[in-house]
């Protein structure tokens, strides 16, 4: 796009809430759709559903269940850390696609309960995350844009890749989800 056109555009600030919760909700909606299509493919192809949940791309990578759990954890902890509210605890015990879908739904429910006002000032708030032995502290904006969102999409993408590798009829449109809608 021509730089002169950009220069004349009026911009509106984007809040930390807008840059996080709706984005995460949209991604979790996509993840649910991918899981549903993966389960339908498994049923139609005679693939054991347990094989689907335990599938992985490489021996040192997490299973499909692990990818969904990490996408859930990343989104709920991002909202909790940025808002200052406690995150719910979900044990990593999902053994079926239905269990994974329930976890995603519980994560969505939590995100929807976090008020936008709780994010005010979070762009500069110190956010500490990671292992207790080597914690990382970043300003909220750096945490969200440099860690939380990339990490979330890594796990959603890897879940997509596992399902696609198993032959699920999903493609880029499924990964992108409905365009032009709010999360």
mmCIF file of C-alpha atoms in Angstrom:
data_model
loop_
_atom_site.group_PDB
_atom_site.id
_atom_site.type_symbol
_atom_site.label_atom_id
_atom_site.label_comp_id
_atom_site.label_asym_id
_atom_site.label_seq_id
_atom_site.Cartn_x
_atom_site.Cartn_y
_atom_site.Cartn_z
ATOM 1 C CA UNK A 1 0.000 0.000 0.000
ATOM 2 C CA UNK A 2 1.246 3.486 -0.794
ATOM 3 C CA UNK A 3 2.848 5.143 2.248
ATOM 4 C CA UNK A 4 1.128 8.465 1.495
ATOM 5 C CA UNK A 5 -2.259 6.763 1.769
ATOM 6 C CA UNK A 6 -1.301 5.312 5.138
ATOM 7 C CA UNK A 7 -0.101 8.693 6.363
ATOM 8 C CA UNK A 8 -3.547 10.221 5.933
ATOM 9 C CA UNK A 9 -5.466 7.392 7.592
ATOM 10 C CA UNK A 10 -6.961 8.050 10.960
ATOM 11 C CA UNK A 11 -6.254 5.274 13.422
ATOM 12 C CA UNK A 12 -7.990 4.280 16.578
ATOM 13 C CA UNK A 13 -6.044 2.829 19.497
ATOM 14 C CA UNK A 14 -6.423 -0.877 20.061
ATOM 15 C CA UNK A 15 -6.945 -1.884 23.678
ATOM 16 C CA UNK A 16 -5.196 -4.803 25.314
ATOM 17 C CA UNK A 17 -8.596 -6.429 25.715
ATOM 18 C CA UNK A 18 -9.340 -6.070 21.985
ATOM 19 C CA UNK A 19 -5.912 -7.460 21.120
ATOM 20 C CA UNK A 20 -6.358 -10.496 23.342
ATOM 21 C CA UNK A 21 -9.776 -11.830 24.343
ATOM 22 C CA UNK A 22 -11.625 -11.559 20.994
ATOM 23 C CA UNK A 23 -8.553 -12.918 19.185
ATOM 24 C CA UNK A 24 -8.248 -15.852 21.580
ATOM 25 C CA UNK A 25 -11.991 -16.556 21.437
ATOM 26 C CA UNK A 26 -11.880 -16.641 17.663
ATOM 27 C CA UNK A 27 -8.890 -19.018 17.718
ATOM 28 C CA UNK A 28 -10.603 -21.302 20.215
ATOM 29 C CA UNK A 29 -13.689 -21.348 17.994
ATOM 30 C CA UNK A 30 -11.501 -22.412 15.079
ATOM 31 C CA UNK A 31 -9.863 -25.067 17.250
ATOM 32 C CA UNK A 32 -13.284 -26.478 18.195
ATOM 33 C CA UNK A 33 -14.279 -26.671 14.540
ATOM 34 C CA UNK A 34 -11.005 -28.421 13.656
ATOM 35 C CA UNK A 35 -11.547 -30.965 16.451
ATOM 36 C CA UNK A 36 -15.118 -31.614 15.323
ATOM 37 C CA UNK A 37 -14.003 -32.165 11.733
ATOM 38 C CA UNK A 38 -11.164 -34.397 12.923
ATOM 39 C CA UNK A 39 -13.568 -36.504 14.981
ATOM 40 C CA UNK A 40 -15.973 -36.808 12.035
ATOM 41 C CA UNK A 41 -13.091 -37.903 9.810
ATOM 42 C CA UNK A 42 -11.965 -40.488 12.367
ATOM 43 C CA UNK A 43 -15.485 -41.901 12.630
ATOM 44 C CA UNK A 44 -15.928 -42.035 8.842
ATOM 45 C CA UNK A 45 -12.490 -43.602 8.314
ATOM 46 C CA UNK A 46 -12.615 -46.111 11.148
ATOM 47 C CA UNK A 47 -9.753 -44.420 13.001
ATOM 48 C CA UNK A 48 -9.780 -45.172 16.721
ATOM 49 C CA UNK A 49 -10.687 -41.871 18.457
ATOM 50 C CA UNK A 50 -8.012 -42.573 21.100
ATOM 51 C CA UNK A 51 -5.441 -42.692 18.283
ATOM 52 C CA UNK A 52 -6.586 -39.250 17.192
ATOM 53 C CA UNK A 53 -6.178 -37.737 20.682
ATOM 54 C CA UNK A 54 -2.764 -39.338 21.183
ATOM 55 C CA UNK A 55 -1.413 -38.534 17.695
ATOM 56 C CA UNK A 56 1.679 -36.359 17.395
ATOM 57 C CA UNK A 57 3.840 -35.106 14.544
ATOM 58 C CA UNK A 58 7.191 -36.118 16.038
ATOM 59 C CA UNK A 59 8.262 -38.177 19.055
ATOM 60 C CA UNK A 60 9.418 -35.108 20.984
ATOM 61 C CA UNK A 61 6.237 -33.103 20.346
ATOM 62 C CA UNK A 62 3.039 -33.010 22.368
ATOM 63 C CA UNK A 63 0.040 -35.077 21.329
ATOM 64 C CA UNK A 64 -3.134 -33.536 19.934
ATOM 65 C CA UNK A 65 -4.450 -33.505 23.507
ATOM 66 C CA UNK A 66 -1.306 -31.690 24.639
ATOM 67 C CA UNK A 67 -1.634 -29.101 21.885
ATOM 68 C CA UNK A 68 -5.235 -28.348 22.842
ATOM 69 C CA UNK A 69 -4.313 -28.210 26.540
ATOM 70 C CA UNK A 70 -1.513 -25.711 25.842
ATOM 71 C CA UNK A 71 -3.742 -23.545 23.625
ATOM 72 C CA UNK A 72 -6.277 -23.534 26.461
ATOM 73 C CA UNK A 73 -3.662 -22.772 29.113
ATOM 74 C CA UNK A 74 -2.023 -20.026 27.090
ATOM 75 C CA UNK A 75 -5.314 -18.242 26.467
ATOM 76 C CA UNK A 76 -6.664 -18.505 30.017
ATOM 77 C CA UNK A 77 -3.340 -17.502 31.593
ATOM 78 C CA UNK A 78 -2.937 -14.566 29.191
ATOM 79 C CA UNK A 79 -6.365 -13.231 30.152
ATOM 80 C CA UNK A 80 -5.737 -13.875 33.846
ATOM 81 C CA UNK A 81 -2.285 -12.299 33.914
ATOM 82 C CA UNK A 82 -3.341 -9.248 31.945
ATOM 83 C CA UNK A 83 -6.550 -8.709 33.914
ATOM 84 C CA UNK A 84 -5.181 -9.585 37.341
ATOM 85 C CA UNK A 85 -7.928 -12.181 37.843
ATOM 86 C CA UNK A 86 -7.272 -15.800 38.841
ATOM 87 C CA UNK A 87 -7.282 -18.409 36.097
ATOM 88 C CA UNK A 88 -9.333 -21.561 36.500
ATOM 89 C CA UNK A 89 -7.423 -24.801 36.969
ATOM 90 C CA UNK A 90 -7.981 -27.540 34.406
ATOM 91 C CA UNK A 91 -6.225 -30.865 34.986
ATOM 92 C CA UNK A 92 -4.653 -32.308 31.841
ATOM 93 C CA UNK A 93 -6.808 -35.448 31.780
ATOM 94 C CA UNK A 94 -8.579 -35.232 28.432
ATOM 95 C CA UNK A 95 -8.769 -38.663 26.808
ATOM 96 C CA UNK A 96 -11.311 -38.071 24.025
ATOM 97 C CA UNK A 97 -12.206 -35.439 21.469
ATOM 98 C CA UNK A 98 -15.332 -34.696 23.513
ATOM 99 C CA UNK A 99 -13.100 -34.059 26.545
ATOM 100 C CA UNK A 100 -10.962 -31.697 24.459
ATOM 101 C CA UNK A 101 -14.045 -29.870 23.197
ATOM 102 C CA UNK A 102 -15.284 -29.501 26.780
ATOM 103 C CA UNK A 103 -11.929 -28.024 27.803
ATOM 104 C CA UNK A 104 -12.079 -25.521 24.954
ATOM 105 C CA UNK A 105 -15.652 -24.634 25.958
ATOM 106 C CA UNK A 106 -14.596 -24.106 29.596
ATOM 107 C CA UNK A 107 -11.757 -21.859 28.419
ATOM 108 C CA UNK A 108 -14.162 -19.852 26.268
ATOM 109 C CA UNK A 109 -16.517 -19.503 29.242
ATOM 110 C CA UNK A 110 -13.683 -18.131 31.380
ATOM 111 C CA UNK A 111 -12.526 -15.672 28.706
ATOM 112 C CA UNK A 112 -16.079 -14.417 28.243
ATOM 113 C CA UNK A 113 -16.323 -13.767 31.983
ATOM 114 C CA UNK A 114 -13.303 -11.439 32.099
ATOM 115 C CA UNK A 115 -14.440 -7.803 31.865
ATOM 116 C CA UNK A 116 -12.698 -5.519 29.395
ATOM 117 C CA UNK A 117 -12.151 -2.946 32.147
ATOM 118 C CA UNK A 118 -9.865 -5.379 33.976
ATOM 119 C CA UNK A 119 -7.323 -5.012 31.148
ATOM 120 C CA UNK A 120 -6.961 -1.239 31.555
ATOM 121 C CA UNK A 121 -3.308 -0.359 32.116
ATOM 122 C CA UNK A 122 -2.162 -3.918 31.454
ATOM 123 C CA UNK A 123 0.074 -2.897 28.537
ATOM 124 C CA UNK A 124 2.660 -1.641 31.040
ATOM 125 C CA UNK A 125 1.919 -4.016 33.919
ATOM 126 C CA UNK A 126 4.778 -6.427 34.713
ATOM 127 C CA UNK A 127 3.801 -9.950 33.720
ATOM 128 C CA UNK A 128 5.879 -12.835 35.056
ATOM 129 C CA UNK A 129 5.528 -16.285 33.519
ATOM 130 C CA UNK A 130 7.498 -19.439 32.891
ATOM 131 C CA UNK A 131 9.125 -21.928 35.240
ATOM 132 C CA UNK A 132 9.783 -20.769 38.796
ATOM 133 C CA UNK A 133 13.440 -21.642 38.337
ATOM 134 C CA UNK A 134 13.780 -19.215 35.398
ATOM 135 C CA UNK A 135 10.823 -16.828 35.295
ATOM 136 C CA UNK A 136 10.503 -14.199 32.594
ATOM 137 C CA UNK A 137 9.066 -10.756 33.300
ATOM 138 C CA UNK A 138 7.829 -8.495 30.520
ATOM 139 C CA UNK A 139 5.540 -5.487 30.188
ATOM 140 C CA UNK A 140 2.010 -6.662 29.391
ATOM 141 C CA UNK A 141 2.082 -5.560 25.745
ATOM 142 C CA UNK A 142 5.353 -7.405 25.128
ATOM 143 C CA UNK A 143 4.023 -10.488 26.917
ATOM 144 C CA UNK A 144 0.822 -10.537 24.843
ATOM 145 C CA UNK A 145 2.351 -9.757 21.454
ATOM 146 C CA UNK A 146 5.716 -11.480 21.874
ATOM 147 C CA UNK A 147 4.766 -14.607 23.803
ATOM 148 C CA UNK A 148 1.093 -15.306 24.521
ATOM 149 C CA UNK A 149 -0.386 -14.857 21.033
ATOM 150 C CA UNK A 150 2.498 -16.549 19.151
ATOM 151 C CA UNK A 151 2.455 -19.450 21.635
ATOM 152 C CA UNK A 152 -1.323 -19.794 21.360
ATOM 153 C CA UNK A 153 -1.191 -19.904 17.566
ATOM 154 C CA UNK A 154 1.731 -22.349 17.599
ATOM 155 C CA UNK A 155 -0.431 -24.859 19.476
ATOM 156 C CA UNK A 156 -3.573 -24.241 17.398
ATOM 157 C CA UNK A 157 -1.487 -24.634 14.235
ATOM 158 C CA UNK A 158 0.132 -27.821 15.494
ATOM 159 C CA UNK A 159 -3.293 -29.265 16.365
ATOM 160 C CA UNK A 160 -4.365 -28.408 12.799
ATOM 161 C CA UNK A 161 -1.218 -30.068 11.440
ATOM 162 C CA UNK A 162 -1.809 -33.274 13.420
ATOM 163 C CA UNK A 163 -5.395 -33.539 12.211
ATOM 164 C CA UNK A 164 -4.384 -32.757 8.636
ATOM 165 C CA UNK A 165 -1.578 -35.335 8.822
ATOM 166 C CA UNK A 166 -4.153 -37.945 9.860
ATOM 167 C CA UNK A 167 -6.158 -37.146 6.743
ATOM 168 C CA UNK A 168 -8.869 -34.904 8.169
ATOM 169 C CA UNK A 169 -10.387 -32.919 5.296
ATOM 170 C CA UNK A 170 -9.384 -29.513 6.612
ATOM 171 C CA UNK A 171 -7.595 -26.710 4.856
ATOM 172 C CA UNK A 172 -6.526 -23.115 5.149
ATOM 173 C CA UNK A 173 -10.119 -21.848 5.175
ATOM 174 C CA UNK A 174 -10.865 -24.072 8.164
ATOM 175 C CA UNK A 175 -7.780 -22.747 9.959
ATOM 176 C CA UNK A 176 -8.669 -19.130 9.219
ATOM 177 C CA UNK A 177 -12.289 -19.668 10.257
ATOM 178 C CA UNK A 178 -15.146 -17.366 9.369
ATOM 179 C CA UNK A 179 -13.795 -14.095 8.028
ATOM 180 C CA UNK A 180 -15.143 -10.717 9.009
ATOM 181 C CA UNK A 181 -16.613 -11.852 12.306
ATOM 182 C CA UNK A 182 -15.845 -10.996 15.882
ATOM 183 C CA UNK A 183 -14.336 -13.572 18.226
#
